[in-house]
mmCIF file of C-alpha atoms in Angstrom:
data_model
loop_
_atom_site.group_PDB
_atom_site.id
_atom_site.type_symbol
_atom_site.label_atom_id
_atom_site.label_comp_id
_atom_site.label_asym_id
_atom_site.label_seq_id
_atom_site.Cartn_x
_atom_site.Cartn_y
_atom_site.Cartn_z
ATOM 1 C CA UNK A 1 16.602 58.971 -14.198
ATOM 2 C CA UNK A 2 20.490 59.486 -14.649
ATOM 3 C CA UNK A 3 21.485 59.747 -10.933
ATOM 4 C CA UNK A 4 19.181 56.083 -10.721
ATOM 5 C CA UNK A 5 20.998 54.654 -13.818
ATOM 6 C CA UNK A 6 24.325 55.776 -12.076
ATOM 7 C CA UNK A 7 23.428 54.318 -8.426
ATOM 8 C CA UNK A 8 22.005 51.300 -9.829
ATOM 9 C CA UNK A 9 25.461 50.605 -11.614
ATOM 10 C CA UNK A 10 27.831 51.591 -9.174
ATOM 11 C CA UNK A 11 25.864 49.737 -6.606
ATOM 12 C CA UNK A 12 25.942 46.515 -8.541
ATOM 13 C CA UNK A 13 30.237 46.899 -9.017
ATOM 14 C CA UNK A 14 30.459 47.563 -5.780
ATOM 15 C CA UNK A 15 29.070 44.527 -4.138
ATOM 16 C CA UNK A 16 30.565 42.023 -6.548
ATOM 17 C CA UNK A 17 34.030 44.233 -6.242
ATOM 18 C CA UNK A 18 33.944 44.452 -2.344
ATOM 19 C CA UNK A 19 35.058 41.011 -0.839
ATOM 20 C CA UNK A 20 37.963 41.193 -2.559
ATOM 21 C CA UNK A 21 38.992 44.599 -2.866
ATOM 22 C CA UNK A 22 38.904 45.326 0.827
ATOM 23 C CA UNK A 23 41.448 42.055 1.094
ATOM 24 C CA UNK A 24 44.324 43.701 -1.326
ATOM 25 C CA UNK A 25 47.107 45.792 0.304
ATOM 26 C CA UNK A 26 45.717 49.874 0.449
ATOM 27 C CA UNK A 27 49.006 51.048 0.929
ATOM 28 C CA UNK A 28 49.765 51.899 -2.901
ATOM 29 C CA UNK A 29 47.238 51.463 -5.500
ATOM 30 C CA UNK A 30 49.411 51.303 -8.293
ATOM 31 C CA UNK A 31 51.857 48.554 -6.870
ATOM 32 C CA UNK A 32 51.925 45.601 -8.629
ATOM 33 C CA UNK A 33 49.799 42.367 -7.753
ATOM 34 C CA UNK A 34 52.039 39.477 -6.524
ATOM 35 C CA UNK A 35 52.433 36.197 -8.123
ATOM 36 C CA UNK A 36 50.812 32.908 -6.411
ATOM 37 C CA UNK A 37 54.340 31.740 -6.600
ATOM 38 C CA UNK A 38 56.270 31.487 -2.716
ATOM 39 C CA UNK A 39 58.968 33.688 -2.323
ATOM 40 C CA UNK A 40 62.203 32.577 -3.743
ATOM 41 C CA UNK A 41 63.859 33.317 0.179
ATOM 42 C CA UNK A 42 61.753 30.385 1.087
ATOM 43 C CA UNK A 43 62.917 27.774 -1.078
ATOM 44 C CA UNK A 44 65.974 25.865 0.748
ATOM 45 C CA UNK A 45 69.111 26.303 -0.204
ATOM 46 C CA UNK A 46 71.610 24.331 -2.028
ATOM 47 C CA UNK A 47 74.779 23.308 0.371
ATOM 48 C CA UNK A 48 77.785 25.059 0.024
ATOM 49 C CA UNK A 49 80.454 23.631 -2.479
ATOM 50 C CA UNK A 50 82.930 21.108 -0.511
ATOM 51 C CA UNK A 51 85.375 23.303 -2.010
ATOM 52 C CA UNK A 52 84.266 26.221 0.208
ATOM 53 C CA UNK A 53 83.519 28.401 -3.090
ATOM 54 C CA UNK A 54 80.524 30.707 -2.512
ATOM 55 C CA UNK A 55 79.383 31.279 -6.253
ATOM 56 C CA UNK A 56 76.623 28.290 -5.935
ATOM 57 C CA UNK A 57 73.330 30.104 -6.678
ATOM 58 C CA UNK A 58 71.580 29.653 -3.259
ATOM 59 C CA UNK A 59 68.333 30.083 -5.078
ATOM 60 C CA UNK A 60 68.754 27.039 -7.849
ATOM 61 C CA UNK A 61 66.890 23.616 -7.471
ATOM 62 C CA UNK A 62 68.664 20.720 -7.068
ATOM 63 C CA UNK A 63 69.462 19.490 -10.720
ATOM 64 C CA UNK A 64 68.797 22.586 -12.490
ATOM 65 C CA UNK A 65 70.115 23.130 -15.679
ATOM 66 C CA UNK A 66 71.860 26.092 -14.568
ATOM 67 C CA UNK A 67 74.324 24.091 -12.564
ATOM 68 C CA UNK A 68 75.494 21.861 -15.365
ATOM 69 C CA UNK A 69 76.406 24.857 -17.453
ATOM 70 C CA UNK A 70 72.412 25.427 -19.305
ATOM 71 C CA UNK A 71 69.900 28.041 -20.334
ATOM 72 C CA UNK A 72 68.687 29.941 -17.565
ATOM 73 C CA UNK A 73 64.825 30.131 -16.945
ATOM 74 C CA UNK A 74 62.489 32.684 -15.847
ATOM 75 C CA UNK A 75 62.766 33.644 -12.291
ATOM 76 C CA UNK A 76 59.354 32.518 -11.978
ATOM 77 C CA UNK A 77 59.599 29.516 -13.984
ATOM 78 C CA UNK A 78 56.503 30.482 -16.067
ATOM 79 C CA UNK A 79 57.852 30.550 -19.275
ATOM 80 C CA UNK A 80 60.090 27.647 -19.171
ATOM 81 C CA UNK A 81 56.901 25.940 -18.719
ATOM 82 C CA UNK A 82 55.284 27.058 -21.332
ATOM 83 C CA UNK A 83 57.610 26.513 -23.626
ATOM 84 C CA UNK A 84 57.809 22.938 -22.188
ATOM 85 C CA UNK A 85 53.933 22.719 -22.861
ATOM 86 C CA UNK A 86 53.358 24.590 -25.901
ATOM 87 C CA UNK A 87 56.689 24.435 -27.712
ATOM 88 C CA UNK A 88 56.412 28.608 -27.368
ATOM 89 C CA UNK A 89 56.670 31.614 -24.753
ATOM 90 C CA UNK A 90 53.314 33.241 -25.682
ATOM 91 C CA UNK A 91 54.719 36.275 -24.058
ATOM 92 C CA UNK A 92 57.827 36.234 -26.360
ATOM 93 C CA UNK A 93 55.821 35.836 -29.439
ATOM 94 C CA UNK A 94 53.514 38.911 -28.602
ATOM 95 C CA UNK A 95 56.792 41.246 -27.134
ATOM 96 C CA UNK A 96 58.175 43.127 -30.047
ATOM 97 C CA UNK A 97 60.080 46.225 -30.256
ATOM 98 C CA UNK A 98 59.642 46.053 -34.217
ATOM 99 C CA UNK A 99 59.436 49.894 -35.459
ATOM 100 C CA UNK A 100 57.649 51.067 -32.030
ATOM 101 C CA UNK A 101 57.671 54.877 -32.830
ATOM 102 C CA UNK A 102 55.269 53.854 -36.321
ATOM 103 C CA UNK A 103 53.055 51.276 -34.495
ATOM 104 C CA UNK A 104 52.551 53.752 -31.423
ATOM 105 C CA UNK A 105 54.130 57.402 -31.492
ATOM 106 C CA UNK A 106 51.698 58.641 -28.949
ATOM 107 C CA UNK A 107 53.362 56.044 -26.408
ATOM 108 C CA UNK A 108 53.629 58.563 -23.812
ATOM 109 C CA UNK A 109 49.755 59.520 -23.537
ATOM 110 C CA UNK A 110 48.832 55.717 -23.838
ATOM 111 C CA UNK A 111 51.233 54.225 -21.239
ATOM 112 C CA UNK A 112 49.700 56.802 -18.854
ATOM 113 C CA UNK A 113 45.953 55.236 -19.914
ATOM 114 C CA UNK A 114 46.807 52.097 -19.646
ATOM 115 C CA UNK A 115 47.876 52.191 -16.026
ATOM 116 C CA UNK A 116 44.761 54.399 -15.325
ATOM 117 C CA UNK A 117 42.633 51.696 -16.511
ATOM 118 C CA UNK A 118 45.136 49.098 -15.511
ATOM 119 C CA UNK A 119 44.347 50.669 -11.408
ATOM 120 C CA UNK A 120 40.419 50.752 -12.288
ATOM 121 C CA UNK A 121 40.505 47.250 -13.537
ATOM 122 C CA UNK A 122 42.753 46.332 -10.276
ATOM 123 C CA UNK A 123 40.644 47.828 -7.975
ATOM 124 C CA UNK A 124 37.000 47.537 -9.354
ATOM 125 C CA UNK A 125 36.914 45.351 -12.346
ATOM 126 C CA UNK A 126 39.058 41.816 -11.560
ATOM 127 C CA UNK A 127 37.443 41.917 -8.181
ATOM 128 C CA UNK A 128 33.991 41.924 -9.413
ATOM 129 C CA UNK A 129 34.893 39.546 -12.421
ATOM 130 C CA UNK A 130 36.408 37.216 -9.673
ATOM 131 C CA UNK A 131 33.479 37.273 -6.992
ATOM 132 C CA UNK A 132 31.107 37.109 -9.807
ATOM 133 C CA UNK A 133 32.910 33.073 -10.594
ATOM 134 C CA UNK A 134 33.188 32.707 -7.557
ATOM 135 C CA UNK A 135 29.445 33.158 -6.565
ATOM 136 C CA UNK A 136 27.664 32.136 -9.760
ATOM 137 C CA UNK A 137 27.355 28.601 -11.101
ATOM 138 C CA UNK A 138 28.729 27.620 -13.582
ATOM 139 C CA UNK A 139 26.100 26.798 -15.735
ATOM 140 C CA UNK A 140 24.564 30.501 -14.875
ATOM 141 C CA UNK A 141 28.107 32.039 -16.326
ATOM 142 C CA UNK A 142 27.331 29.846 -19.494
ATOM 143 C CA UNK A 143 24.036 31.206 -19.850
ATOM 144 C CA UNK A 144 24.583 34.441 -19.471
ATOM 145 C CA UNK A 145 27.398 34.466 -21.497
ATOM 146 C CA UNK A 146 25.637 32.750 -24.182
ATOM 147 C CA UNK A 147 23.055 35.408 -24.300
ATOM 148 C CA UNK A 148 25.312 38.434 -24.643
ATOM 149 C CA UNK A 149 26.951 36.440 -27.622
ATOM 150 C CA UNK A 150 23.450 35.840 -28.918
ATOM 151 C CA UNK A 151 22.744 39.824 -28.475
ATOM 152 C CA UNK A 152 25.834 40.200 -30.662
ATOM 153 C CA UNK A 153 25.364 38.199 -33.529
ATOM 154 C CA UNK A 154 23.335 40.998 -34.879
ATOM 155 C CA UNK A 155 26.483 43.208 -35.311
ATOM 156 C CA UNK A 156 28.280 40.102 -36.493
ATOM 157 C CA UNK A 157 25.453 39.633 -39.162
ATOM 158 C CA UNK A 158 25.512 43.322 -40.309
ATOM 159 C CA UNK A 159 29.103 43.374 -40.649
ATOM 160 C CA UNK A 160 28.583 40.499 -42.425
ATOM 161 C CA UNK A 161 26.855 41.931 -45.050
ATOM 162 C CA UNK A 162 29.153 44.814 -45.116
ATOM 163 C CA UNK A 163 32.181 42.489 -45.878
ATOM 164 C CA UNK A 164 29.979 40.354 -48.430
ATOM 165 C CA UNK A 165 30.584 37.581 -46.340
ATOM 166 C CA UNK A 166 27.578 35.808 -47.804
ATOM 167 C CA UNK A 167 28.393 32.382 -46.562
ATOM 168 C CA UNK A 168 28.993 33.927 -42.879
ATOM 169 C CA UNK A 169 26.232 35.971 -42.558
ATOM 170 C CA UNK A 170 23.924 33.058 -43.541
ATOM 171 C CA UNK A 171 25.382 31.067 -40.897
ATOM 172 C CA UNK A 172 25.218 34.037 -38.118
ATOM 173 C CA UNK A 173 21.817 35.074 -39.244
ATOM 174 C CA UNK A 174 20.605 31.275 -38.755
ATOM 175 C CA UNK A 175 22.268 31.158 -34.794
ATOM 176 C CA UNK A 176 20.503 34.303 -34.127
ATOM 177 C CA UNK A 177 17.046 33.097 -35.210
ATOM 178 C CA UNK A 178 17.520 29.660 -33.404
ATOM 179 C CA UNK A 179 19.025 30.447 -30.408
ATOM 180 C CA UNK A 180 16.596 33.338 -29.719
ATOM 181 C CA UNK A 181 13.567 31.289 -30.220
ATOM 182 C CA UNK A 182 14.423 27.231 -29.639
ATOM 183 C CA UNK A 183 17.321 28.717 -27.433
ATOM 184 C CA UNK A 184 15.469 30.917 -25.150
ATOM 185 C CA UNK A 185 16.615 34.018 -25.732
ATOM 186 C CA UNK A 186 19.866 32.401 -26.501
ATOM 187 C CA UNK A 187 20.533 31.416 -22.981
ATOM 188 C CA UNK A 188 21.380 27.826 -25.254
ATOM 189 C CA UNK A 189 23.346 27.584 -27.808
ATOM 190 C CA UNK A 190 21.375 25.270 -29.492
ATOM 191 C CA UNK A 191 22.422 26.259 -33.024
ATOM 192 C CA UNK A 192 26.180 24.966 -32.579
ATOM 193 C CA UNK A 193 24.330 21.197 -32.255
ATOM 194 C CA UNK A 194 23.081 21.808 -35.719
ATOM 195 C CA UNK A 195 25.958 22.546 -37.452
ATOM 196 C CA UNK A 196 26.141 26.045 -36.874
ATOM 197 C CA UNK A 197 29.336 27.173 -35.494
ATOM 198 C CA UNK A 198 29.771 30.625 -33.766
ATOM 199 C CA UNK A 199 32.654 32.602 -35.506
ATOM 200 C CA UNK A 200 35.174 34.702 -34.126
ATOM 201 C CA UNK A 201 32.811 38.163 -34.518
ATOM 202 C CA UNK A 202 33.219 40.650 -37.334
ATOM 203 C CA UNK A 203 32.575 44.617 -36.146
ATOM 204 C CA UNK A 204 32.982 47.893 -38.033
ATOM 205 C CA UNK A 205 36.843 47.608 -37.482
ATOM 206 C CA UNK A 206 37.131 44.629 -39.592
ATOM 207 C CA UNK A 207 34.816 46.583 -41.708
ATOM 208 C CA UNK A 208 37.122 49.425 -42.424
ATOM 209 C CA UNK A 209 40.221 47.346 -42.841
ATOM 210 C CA UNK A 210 38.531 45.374 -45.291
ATOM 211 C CA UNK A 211 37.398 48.263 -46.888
ATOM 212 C CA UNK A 212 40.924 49.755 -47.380
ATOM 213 C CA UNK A 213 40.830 52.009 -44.524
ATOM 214 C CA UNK A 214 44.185 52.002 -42.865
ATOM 215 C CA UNK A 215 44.814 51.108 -39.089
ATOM 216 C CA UNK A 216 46.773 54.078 -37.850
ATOM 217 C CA UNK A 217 47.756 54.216 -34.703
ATOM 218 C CA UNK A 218 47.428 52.565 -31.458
ATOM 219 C CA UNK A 219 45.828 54.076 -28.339
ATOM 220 C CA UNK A 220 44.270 53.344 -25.621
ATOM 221 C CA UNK A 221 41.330 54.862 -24.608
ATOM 222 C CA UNK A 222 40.447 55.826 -20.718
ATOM 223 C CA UNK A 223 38.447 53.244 -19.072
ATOM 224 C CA UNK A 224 37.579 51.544 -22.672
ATOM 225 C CA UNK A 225 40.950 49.861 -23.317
ATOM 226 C CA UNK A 226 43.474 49.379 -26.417
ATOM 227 C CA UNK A 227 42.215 50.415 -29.779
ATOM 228 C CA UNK A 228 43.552 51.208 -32.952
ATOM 229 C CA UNK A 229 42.022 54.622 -34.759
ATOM 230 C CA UNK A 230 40.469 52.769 -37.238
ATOM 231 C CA UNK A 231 38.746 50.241 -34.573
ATOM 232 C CA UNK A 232 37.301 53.241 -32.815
ATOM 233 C CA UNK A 233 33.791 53.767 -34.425
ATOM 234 C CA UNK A 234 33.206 49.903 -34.602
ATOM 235 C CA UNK A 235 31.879 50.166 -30.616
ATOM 236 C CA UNK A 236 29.849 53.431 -31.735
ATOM 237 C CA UNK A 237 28.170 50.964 -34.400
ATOM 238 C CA UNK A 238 27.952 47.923 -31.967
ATOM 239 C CA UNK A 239 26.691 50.303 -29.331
ATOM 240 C CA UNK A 240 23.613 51.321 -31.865
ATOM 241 C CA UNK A 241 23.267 47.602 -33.416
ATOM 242 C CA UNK A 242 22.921 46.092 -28.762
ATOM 243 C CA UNK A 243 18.850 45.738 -29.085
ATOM 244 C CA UNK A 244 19.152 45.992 -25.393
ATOM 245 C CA UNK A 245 19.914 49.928 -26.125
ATOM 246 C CA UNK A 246 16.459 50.176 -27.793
ATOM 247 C CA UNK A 247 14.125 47.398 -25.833
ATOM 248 C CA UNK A 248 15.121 47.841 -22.389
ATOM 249 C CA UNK A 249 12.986 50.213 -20.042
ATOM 250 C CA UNK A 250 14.245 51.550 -17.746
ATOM 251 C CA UNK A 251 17.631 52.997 -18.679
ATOM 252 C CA UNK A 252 18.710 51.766 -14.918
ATOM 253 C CA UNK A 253 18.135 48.190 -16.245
ATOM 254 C CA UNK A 254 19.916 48.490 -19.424
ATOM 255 C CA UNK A 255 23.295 49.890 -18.014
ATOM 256 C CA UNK A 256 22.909 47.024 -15.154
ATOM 257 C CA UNK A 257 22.417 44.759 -17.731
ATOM 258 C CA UNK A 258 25.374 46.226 -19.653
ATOM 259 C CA UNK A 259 27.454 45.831 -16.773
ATOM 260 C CA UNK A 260 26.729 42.537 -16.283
ATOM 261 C CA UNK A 261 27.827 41.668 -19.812
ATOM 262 C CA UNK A 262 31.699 43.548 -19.040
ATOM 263 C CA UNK A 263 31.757 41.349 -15.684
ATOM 264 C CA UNK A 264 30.939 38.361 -17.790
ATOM 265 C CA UNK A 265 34.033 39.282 -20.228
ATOM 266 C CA UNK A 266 36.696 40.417 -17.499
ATOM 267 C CA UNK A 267 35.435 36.970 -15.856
ATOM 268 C CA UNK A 268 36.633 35.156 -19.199
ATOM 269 C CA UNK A 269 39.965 36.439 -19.383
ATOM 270 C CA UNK A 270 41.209 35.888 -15.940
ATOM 271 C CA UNK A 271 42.856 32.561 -17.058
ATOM 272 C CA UNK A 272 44.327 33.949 -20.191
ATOM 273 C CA UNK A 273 45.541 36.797 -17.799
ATOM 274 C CA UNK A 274 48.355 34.610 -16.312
ATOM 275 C CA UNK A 275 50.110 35.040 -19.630
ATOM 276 C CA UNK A 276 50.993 38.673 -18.267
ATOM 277 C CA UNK A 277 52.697 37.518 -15.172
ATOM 278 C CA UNK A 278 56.597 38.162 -15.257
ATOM 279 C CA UNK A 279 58.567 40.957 -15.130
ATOM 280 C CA UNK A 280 58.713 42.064 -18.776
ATOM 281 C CA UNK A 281 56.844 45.174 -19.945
ATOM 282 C CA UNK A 282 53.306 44.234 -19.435
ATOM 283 C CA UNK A 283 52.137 47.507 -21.470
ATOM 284 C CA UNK A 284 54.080 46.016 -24.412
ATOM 285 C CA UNK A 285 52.668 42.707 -23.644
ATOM 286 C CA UNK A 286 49.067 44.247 -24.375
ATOM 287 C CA UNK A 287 49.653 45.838 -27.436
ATOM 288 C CA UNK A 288 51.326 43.486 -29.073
ATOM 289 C CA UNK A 289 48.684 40.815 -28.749
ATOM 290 C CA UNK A 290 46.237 43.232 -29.703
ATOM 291 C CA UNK A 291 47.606 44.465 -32.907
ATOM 292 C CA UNK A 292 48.187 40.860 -33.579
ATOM 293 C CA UNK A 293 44.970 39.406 -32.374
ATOM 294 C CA UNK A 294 43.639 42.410 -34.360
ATOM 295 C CA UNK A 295 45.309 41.147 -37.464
ATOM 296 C CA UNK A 296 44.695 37.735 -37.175
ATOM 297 C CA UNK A 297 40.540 38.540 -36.962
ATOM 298 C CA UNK A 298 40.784 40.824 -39.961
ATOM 299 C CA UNK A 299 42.697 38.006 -41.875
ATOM 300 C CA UNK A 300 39.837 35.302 -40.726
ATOM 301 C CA UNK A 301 42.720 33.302 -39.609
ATOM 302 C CA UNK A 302 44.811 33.176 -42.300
ATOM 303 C CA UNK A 303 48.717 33.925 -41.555
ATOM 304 C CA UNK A 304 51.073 34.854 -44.710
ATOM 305 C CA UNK A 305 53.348 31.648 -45.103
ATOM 306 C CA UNK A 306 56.754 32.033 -46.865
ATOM 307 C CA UNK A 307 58.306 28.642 -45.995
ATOM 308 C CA UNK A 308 59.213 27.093 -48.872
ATOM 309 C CA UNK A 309 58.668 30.212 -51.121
ATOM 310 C CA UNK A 310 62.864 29.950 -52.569
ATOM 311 C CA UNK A 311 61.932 26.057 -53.892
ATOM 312 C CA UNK A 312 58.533 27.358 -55.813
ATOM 313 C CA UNK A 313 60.814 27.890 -59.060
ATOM 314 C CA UNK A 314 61.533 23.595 -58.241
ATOM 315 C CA UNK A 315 59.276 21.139 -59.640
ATOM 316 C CA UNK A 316 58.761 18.095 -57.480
#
């Protein structure tokens, strides 16, 4: 029954990996995807100063800020253009060197995982998650992604109850039981048209912080991805809280099933990946957003906010 479970699984990565894993360079598995962006020794050149000076930057656009004296951009002109649509560089809010050896003294060890699983993810993962949008429609990715968020509300409900989140677990309890039934299985999210909004997801983490339990430190975990030691048993509970580990026969169609659900949430993040493009530290890049996207779901949301805390002894 293993060695079936195993084929079944490997067989289904494999054909949703293989168009576009054969197409990537095999010279170096580790080398570094290129950008979409042309080569900067394509991009015509700016004529040479009348002057006959050769410090013009053959590389600059005409009417760049650089040539009137401004703020350089990013070689790739990504985050200038963020900033010019958000207001921000997402990438330098989440880079930090802020105390590194407290937030992650095993640094070492988990640089080492994460380009393990950054090479597996290359190589297997984002070419599976990338065939699978490309070959599904999209109302079959909406689906299926609405049932493995259905499947999950369970552990959102229990953790729920944990937290004594009353109010929360009233309104997770009441998606479950309406998109499983009126839903279909919750293949529709038919619950969010009644007022019931899904939440960002509560697991045993969130549990323990709330609890008192402190974070320690970060690591990242082969094949599994970025964790803090305190997040660690929350995918032990979620693993025993799936129904699909108890209701599914045989084992070969859970794990296929399974697999189908980490396709579905590799597929989700490819946009948001683009955020990691660059040349900075894309290691750093990753934890920082985790420990802060870690924070902000253990906080529900709510940031600390000292603006105006000097003019509190003021009355207005």
């Amino acid at each position: 029954m293993l060695e079936r479970t195993t084929l079944n699984t490997l067989v289904l990565a494999t054909f949703l990996s293989a168009p576009l894993a054969l197409a990537q360079d095999a010279s170096d598995p580790f080398a570094e995807i290129p950008n979409d962006t042309p080569a900067a020794t394509s991009a015509p050149q700016s004529p040479t100063p009348a002057d006959g000076s050769s410090d013009a930057d053959p590389f600059a656009e005409s009417g760049a800020d650089t040539a009137s004296g401004g703020e350089d951009t990013d070689d790739d002109g990504f985050g200038s253009a963020l900033e010019d649509e958000y207001g921000f560089d997402p990438a330098d809010e989440f880079a930090s060197a802020e105390e590194p050896e407290q937030r992650d003294p095993w640094e070492g060890f988990n640089r080492a995982m994460f380009r393990l699983n950054d090479t597996a993810d290359r190589w297997f993962l984002k070419p599976a998650a990338t065939s699978y949008r490309q070959i599904t429609p999209i109302f079959m990715q909406t689906g299926i992604s609405n049932f493995f968020s259905n499947v999950h509300e369970l552990n959102n409900v229990l953790n729920d109850v944990l937290q004594w989140k009353w109010k929360q677990a009233g309104n997770d309890t009441g998606r479950f039981l309406i998109n499983t039934t009126v839903g279909i299985g919750g293949l529709f999210d038919v619950a969010q048209h009644m007022g019931l909004e899904r939440s960002d997801g509560e697991d045993f983490g969130q549990t323990l912080a709330v609890w008192g339990v402190p974070s320690g430190p970060y690591v990242v975990v082969p094949f599994l991805g970025p964790f803090t030691v305190r997040d660690v048993p929350g995918d032990i509970v979620m693993w025993y809280t799936n129904p699909l580990t108890y209701y599914v026969d045989p084992n070969s169609l859970e794990y296929t099933i399974k697999m189908v659900d980490v396709i579905q949430s590799r597929a989700s993040l490819l946009q948001a990946e683009s955020l990691l493009q660059g040349d900075r530290d894309r290691y750093v890049l990753m934890r920082d957003a985790y420990l802060q996207r870690r924070e902000f779901l253990i906080n529900d949301g709510e940031q600390e906010d000292d603006f105006g805390g000097d003019l509190d002894e003021y009355d207005f």
